[in-house]
């Protein structure tokens, strides 16, 4: 069951004895209801990674020779589960994508501080805040971290291949941010099974906010739908499975136990 925003708003207005409208902008109340639906939708979707949101995409390169190992996650994505980089050298005859390993900032700096900045293959990078760290410039990247939850900092790049890390050499898998447009014909992007939850939670919120009366029936239906979605999560999420790389040592990585602060833990 998929509904347009106008259909959702009208359903809620009928439930709280509001006026019929032909557009969400017809009355102040219909606009208020539309805003309640939007906030309810964003709250629901922020707590759930729907399978249709999972995409493969490229990271954004800094494009700055002073920040050759810095890349960014596009702002349209809320979470990343894995990153591959093409580590192909000048002598390789084919592409070689390798999984990048996330490590904590303190561990990244510990490794960087072991590098001798006086050697030709070591480059000292100064970030926007004025802090410096060392990276290698003679090999493809292997690990990365983030100091500010915005930029991804990798440990190395190969000047024999590229002057900076490149977007078209990345393969990232993650989840897109949901958007919500306050337009009559806008259809919220979510599985059919979740529309009932959106509708009932919006009804409950609208009744409480606009009428100062709790809608117990809507609340009961909402809770029942949440329980149903929880029990049938494998159906709604499309059977998402996460790769387990193992964790035999501190240097190894497991997507189930090591998580970048950029992104929420798996649910």
CSV table of C-alpha atoms in Angstrom, one decimal:
chain,number,residue,atom,x,y,z
A,1,UNK,CA,0.0,0.0,0.0
A,2,UNK,CA,1.6,3.2,-1.2
A,3,UNK,CA,0.0,6.6,-0.7
A,4,UNK,CA,0.8,10.1,-1.8
A,5,UNK,CA,1.4,12.7,0.9
A,6,UNK,CA,-2.0,14.3,0.1
A,7,UNK,CA,-3.8,11.0,0.6
A,8,UNK,CA,-2.0,10.5,3.9
A,9,UNK,CA,-2.8,14.0,5.1
A,10,UNK,CA,-6.5,13.6,4.1
A,11,UNK,CA,-6.7,10.3,5.9
A,12,UNK,CA,-5.3,11.8,9.0
A,13,UNK,CA,-7.6,14.9,8.8
A,14,UNK,CA,-10.6,12.6,8.5
A,15,UNK,CA,-9.4,10.7,11.6
A,16,UNK,CA,-9.1,13.9,13.7
A,17,UNK,CA,-12.3,15.5,12.2
A,18,UNK,CA,-10.5,18.0,10.1
A,19,UNK,CA,-11.6,19.7,6.9
A,20,UNK,CA,-11.4,18.0,3.5
A,21,UNK,CA,-8.6,19.5,1.3
A,22,UNK,CA,-7.6,19.3,-2.3
A,23,UNK,CA,-3.9,20.1,-1.5
A,24,UNK,CA,-1.7,20.0,1.6
A,25,UNK,CA,-1.4,23.8,1.3
A,26,UNK,CA,-5.1,24.5,1.4
A,27,UNK,CA,-5.3,25.1,5.2
A,28,UNK,CA,-2.9,25.8,8.1
A,29,UNK,CA,-4.0,22.5,9.6
A,30,UNK,CA,-3.3,20.5,6.5
A,31,UNK,CA,0.2,22.0,6.4
A,32,UNK,CA,0.7,21.1,10.0
A,33,UNK,CA,-0.4,17.6,9.4
A,34,UNK,CA,2.0,17.3,6.4
A,35,UNK,CA,4.8,18.5,8.6
A,36,UNK,CA,3.9,15.9,11.2
A,37,UNK,CA,4.0,13.2,8.6
A,38,UNK,CA,7.4,14.4,7.4
A,39,UNK,CA,8.9,14.4,10.9
A,40,UNK,CA,7.3,11.0,11.6
A,41,UNK,CA,8.7,9.6,8.4
A,42,UNK,CA,12.2,10.9,9.1
A,43,UNK,CA,12.1,9.5,12.6
A,44,UNK,CA,11.1,6.0,11.3
A,45,UNK,CA,13.6,5.9,8.5
A,46,UNK,CA,16.5,7.2,10.6
A,47,UNK,CA,16.1,4.1,12.8
A,48,UNK,CA,16.0,1.7,9.9
A,49,UNK,CA,18.2,0.8,7.0
A,50,UNK,CA,15.8,-0.4,4.3
A,51,UNK,CA,17.3,-2.7,1.6
A,52,UNK,CA,16.3,-0.4,-1.2
A,53,UNK,CA,18.6,2.3,0.3
A,54,UNK,CA,21.7,0.2,0.0
A,55,UNK,CA,23.8,1.2,-3.0
A,56,UNK,CA,27.3,1.0,-4.4
A,57,UNK,CA,28.8,4.4,-4.9
A,58,UNK,CA,32.1,6.3,-5.3
A,59,UNK,CA,33.8,8.3,-2.6
A,60,UNK,CA,34.6,12.0,-3.3
A,61,UNK,CA,38.3,12.7,-3.7
A,62,UNK,CA,39.7,15.9,-2.1
A,63,UNK,CA,41.3,16.9,-5.5
A,64,UNK,CA,43.9,18.7,-3.4
A,65,UNK,CA,47.5,17.8,-3.7
A,66,UNK,CA,48.0,19.0,-0.1
A,67,UNK,CA,45.5,16.4,1.0
A,68,UNK,CA,46.3,13.5,-1.3
A,69,UNK,CA,44.9,10.8,1.0
A,70,UNK,CA,41.7,12.5,2.0
A,71,UNK,CA,38.3,11.5,0.6
A,72,UNK,CA,34.7,12.2,1.6
A,73,UNK,CA,31.4,10.3,1.8
A,74,UNK,CA,28.8,12.0,-0.4
A,75,UNK,CA,26.3,13.9,1.8
A,76,UNK,CA,23.4,11.9,0.3
A,77,UNK,CA,24.6,8.8,2.2
A,78,UNK,CA,24.1,8.2,5.9
A,79,UNK,CA,26.2,5.1,6.4
A,80,UNK,CA,29.0,3.1,4.8
A,81,UNK,CA,29.5,-0.6,5.3
A,82,UNK,CA,32.6,-1.3,3.2
A,83,UNK,CA,35.1,0.5,1.0
A,84,UNK,CA,37.3,-1.0,-1.7
A,85,UNK,CA,40.1,0.8,-3.5
A,86,UNK,CA,41.8,-0.1,-6.8
A,87,UNK,CA,45.4,-0.8,-5.7
A,88,UNK,CA,46.7,-1.5,-9.2
A,89,UNK,CA,50.3,-0.6,-9.7
A,90,UNK,CA,52.1,0.7,-12.8
A,91,UNK,CA,53.2,-2.9,-13.6
A,92,UNK,CA,49.9,-4.7,-13.0
A,93,UNK,CA,48.0,-5.8,-16.0
A,94,UNK,CA,44.5,-5.7,-14.4
A,95,UNK,CA,42.6,-3.9,-11.8
A,96,UNK,CA,43.1,-5.0,-8.2
A,97,UNK,CA,40.4,-3.9,-5.8
A,98,UNK,CA,41.2,-4.4,-2.1
A,99,UNK,CA,39.1,-3.9,1.0
A,100,UNK,CA,40.1,-0.9,3.1
A,101,UNK,CA,40.3,-1.4,6.9
A,102,UNK,CA,38.9,1.1,9.3
A,103,UNK,CA,41.0,1.8,12.4
A,104,UNK,CA,40.5,4.1,15.3
A,105,UNK,CA,42.0,7.6,15.1
A,106,UNK,CA,44.4,7.0,17.9
A,107,UNK,CA,45.7,3.8,16.3
A,108,UNK,CA,46.0,5.6,12.9
A,109,UNK,CA,48.1,8.3,14.5
A,110,UNK,CA,50.2,5.7,16.3
A,111,UNK,CA,51.1,4.1,13.0
A,112,UNK,CA,51.6,7.5,11.3
A,113,UNK,CA,54.0,8.6,14.1
A,114,UNK,CA,56.2,5.5,13.5
A,115,UNK,CA,57.0,6.9,10.0
A,116,UNK,CA,60.2,8.9,9.5
A,117,UNK,CA,59.3,12.2,8.0
A,118,UNK,CA,62.9,12.7,6.9
A,119,UNK,CA,62.6,9.8,4.3
A,120,UNK,CA,61.7,10.5,0.7
A,121,UNK,CA,58.7,8.2,0.7
A,122,UNK,CA,57.0,9.9,3.7
A,123,UNK,CA,54.8,13.0,3.3
A,124,UNK,CA,53.6,15.2,6.2
A,125,UNK,CA,50.1,16.4,5.7
A,126,UNK,CA,48.6,19.4,7.6
A,127,UNK,CA,44.8,19.4,7.9
A,128,UNK,CA,42.5,22.4,8.1
A,129,UNK,CA,42.9,22.6,11.9
A,130,UNK,CA,46.6,22.9,11.6
A,131,UNK,CA,47.4,19.4,12.9
A,132,UNK,CA,49.9,17.2,11.0
A,133,UNK,CA,50.3,13.5,10.4
A,134,UNK,CA,52.5,11.4,8.2
A,135,UNK,CA,51.5,9.2,5.2
A,136,UNK,CA,53.4,7.1,2.7
A,137,UNK,CA,53.5,8.2,-0.9
A,138,UNK,CA,54.9,5.0,-2.4
A,139,UNK,CA,52.1,2.5,-1.9
A,140,UNK,CA,48.4,2.1,-2.3
A,141,UNK,CA,46.2,2.7,0.8
A,142,UNK,CA,45.3,-0.1,3.2
A,143,UNK,CA,43.7,1.5,6.2
A,144,UNK,CA,41.7,4.7,7.0
A,145,UNK,CA,40.1,6.6,9.8
A,146,UNK,CA,38.2,9.8,10.4
A,147,UNK,CA,39.1,12.6,12.9
A,148,UNK,CA,36.0,14.7,12.4
A,149,UNK,CA,33.2,12.4,11.1
A,150,UNK,CA,33.4,14.2,7.8
A,151,UNK,CA,36.7,13.4,6.0
A,152,UNK,CA,38.1,9.9,5.5
A,153,UNK,CA,41.9,9.9,5.9
A,154,UNK,CA,43.8,7.0,4.3
A,155,UNK,CA,47.3,6.0,5.2
A,156,UNK,CA,49.1,6.2,1.9
A,157,UNK,CA,49.0,6.8,-1.9
A,158,UNK,CA,51.2,5.8,-4.8
A,159,UNK,CA,52.7,8.8,-6.6
A,160,UNK,CA,53.9,6.5,-9.3
A,161,UNK,CA,50.2,5.9,-10.2
A,162,UNK,CA,48.3,9.1,-9.1
A,163,UNK,CA,49.0,12.4,-7.4
A,164,UNK,CA,46.0,11.9,-5.1
A,165,UNK,CA,43.5,9.1,-4.3
A,166,UNK,CA,40.9,9.1,-7.0
A,167,UNK,CA,37.1,8.7,-6.8
A,168,UNK,CA,36.8,6.4,-9.8
A,169,UNK,CA,39.1,3.9,-8.0
A,170,UNK,CA,36.7,3.5,-5.1
A,171,UNK,CA,33.8,1.0,-4.5
A,172,UNK,CA,31.8,1.9,-1.5
A,173,UNK,CA,28.6,0.2,-0.3
A,174,UNK,CA,26.3,2.1,2.0
A,175,UNK,CA,22.9,3.5,2.7
A,176,UNK,CA,21.4,6.6,1.1
A,177,UNK,CA,19.7,9.3,3.2
A,178,UNK,CA,15.9,9.5,2.8
A,179,UNK,CA,14.4,12.7,1.6
A,180,UNK,CA,10.8,14.0,2.1
A,181,UNK,CA,9.2,16.6,-0.2
A,182,UNK,CA,6.2,18.6,1.0
A,183,UNK,CA,4.3,18.1,-2.2
A,184,UNK,CA,0.8,16.7,-2.9
A,185,UNK,CA,2.0,13.8,-5.1
A,186,UNK,CA,5.1,12.9,-3.2
A,187,UNK,CA,5.2,9.2,-2.2
A,188,UNK,CA,7.4,8.5,0.8
A,189,UNK,CA,10.1,6.0,-0.1
A,190,UNK,CA,9.7,3.0,2.1
A,191,UNK,CA,8.5,-0.7,1.9
A,192,UNK,CA,4.8,-1.2,1.5
A,193,UNK,CA,4.7,-2.9,4.9
A,194,UNK,CA,5.9,0.3,6.6
A,195,UNK,CA,3.2,2.6,5.3
A,196,UNK,CA,0.7,1.5,7.9
A,197,UNK,CA,3.3,2.3,10.6
A,198,UNK,CA,3.8,5.8,9.1
A,199,UNK,CA,0.1,6.4,8.9
A,200,UNK,CA,-0.7,5.2,12.4
A,201,UNK,CA,2.2,7.0,14.1
A,202,UNK,CA,1.3,10.2,12.2
A,203,UNK,CA,-2.3,9.9,13.3
A,204,UNK,CA,-1.3,9.5,16.9
A,205,UNK,CA,1.1,12.5,16.7
A,206,UNK,CA,-1.4,14.7,14.9
A,207,UNK,CA,-4.2,13.9,17.4
A,208,UNK,CA,-2.0,14.7,20.3
A,209,UNK,CA,-0.5,17.9,18.8
A,210,UNK,CA,-3.5,19.4,17.1
A,211,UNK,CA,-6.3,18.2,19.3
A,212,UNK,CA,-4.5,17.6,22.6
A,213,UNK,CA,-6.1,14.2,22.7
A,214,UNK,CA,-4.3,10.9,22.6
A,215,UNK,CA,-5.5,8.6,19.9
A,216,UNK,CA,-5.3,5.3,21.7
A,217,UNK,CA,-6.5,3.3,18.8
A,218,UNK,CA,-3.9,4.7,16.5
A,219,UNK,CA,-1.3,4.2,19.1
A,220,UNK,CA,-2.3,0.6,19.5
A,221,UNK,CA,-2.2,0.0,15.8
A,222,UNK,CA,1.2,1.7,15.6
A,223,UNK,CA,2.6,-0.5,18.3
A,224,UNK,CA,1.1,-3.7,16.7
A,225,UNK,CA,2.7,-2.7,13.3
A,226,UNK,CA,6.1,-2.1,14.9
A,227,UNK,CA,6.0,-5.5,16.5
A,228,UNK,CA,5.0,-7.1,13.2
A,229,UNK,CA,7.8,-5.3,11.3
A,230,UNK,CA,10.3,-6.4,14.0
A,231,UNK,CA,9.2,-10.0,13.7
A,232,UNK,CA,9.3,-9.9,9.9
A,233,UNK,CA,12.4,-7.7,9.5
A,234,UNK,CA,14.1,-10.3,7.2
A,235,UNK,CA,11.3,-9.8,4.8
A,236,UNK,CA,11.2,-6.1,4.8
A,237,UNK,CA,15.0,-5.6,4.7
A,238,UNK,CA,15.4,-8.0,1.8
A,239,UNK,CA,17.6,-10.4,3.7
A,240,UNK,CA,20.6,-8.1,4.2
A,241,UNK,CA,23.7,-10.0,5.0
A,242,UNK,CA,27.0,-8.4,6.0
A,243,UNK,CA,30.4,-9.7,5.1
A,244,UNK,CA,32.5,-11.0,8.0
A,245,UNK,CA,36.2,-10.5,7.3
A,246,UNK,CA,37.2,-12.2,10.5
A,247,UNK,CA,39.3,-10.8,13.4
A,248,UNK,CA,42.4,-12.9,14.0
A,249,UNK,CA,44.5,-10.0,15.3
A,250,UNK,CA,44.3,-6.3,16.0
A,251,UNK,CA,45.4,-5.7,12.4
A,252,UNK,CA,42.5,-7.6,11.0
A,253,UNK,CA,39.0,-6.3,10.6
A,254,UNK,CA,35.5,-7.4,11.3
A,255,UNK,CA,32.5,-5.4,10.1
A,256,UNK,CA,30.6,-6.7,13.0
A,257,UNK,CA,33.0,-5.5,15.7
A,258,UNK,CA,34.8,-2.5,14.3
A,259,UNK,CA,32.7,0.5,13.2
A,260,UNK,CA,33.6,4.0,12.0
A,261,UNK,CA,32.2,6.8,14.2
A,262,UNK,CA,30.9,8.2,10.9
A,263,UNK,CA,28.2,5.6,10.8
A,264,UNK,CA,25.7,4.0,13.3
A,265,UNK,CA,26.2,0.5,14.5
A,266,UNK,CA,24.4,-2.2,12.6
A,267,UNK,CA,20.9,-3.0,13.8
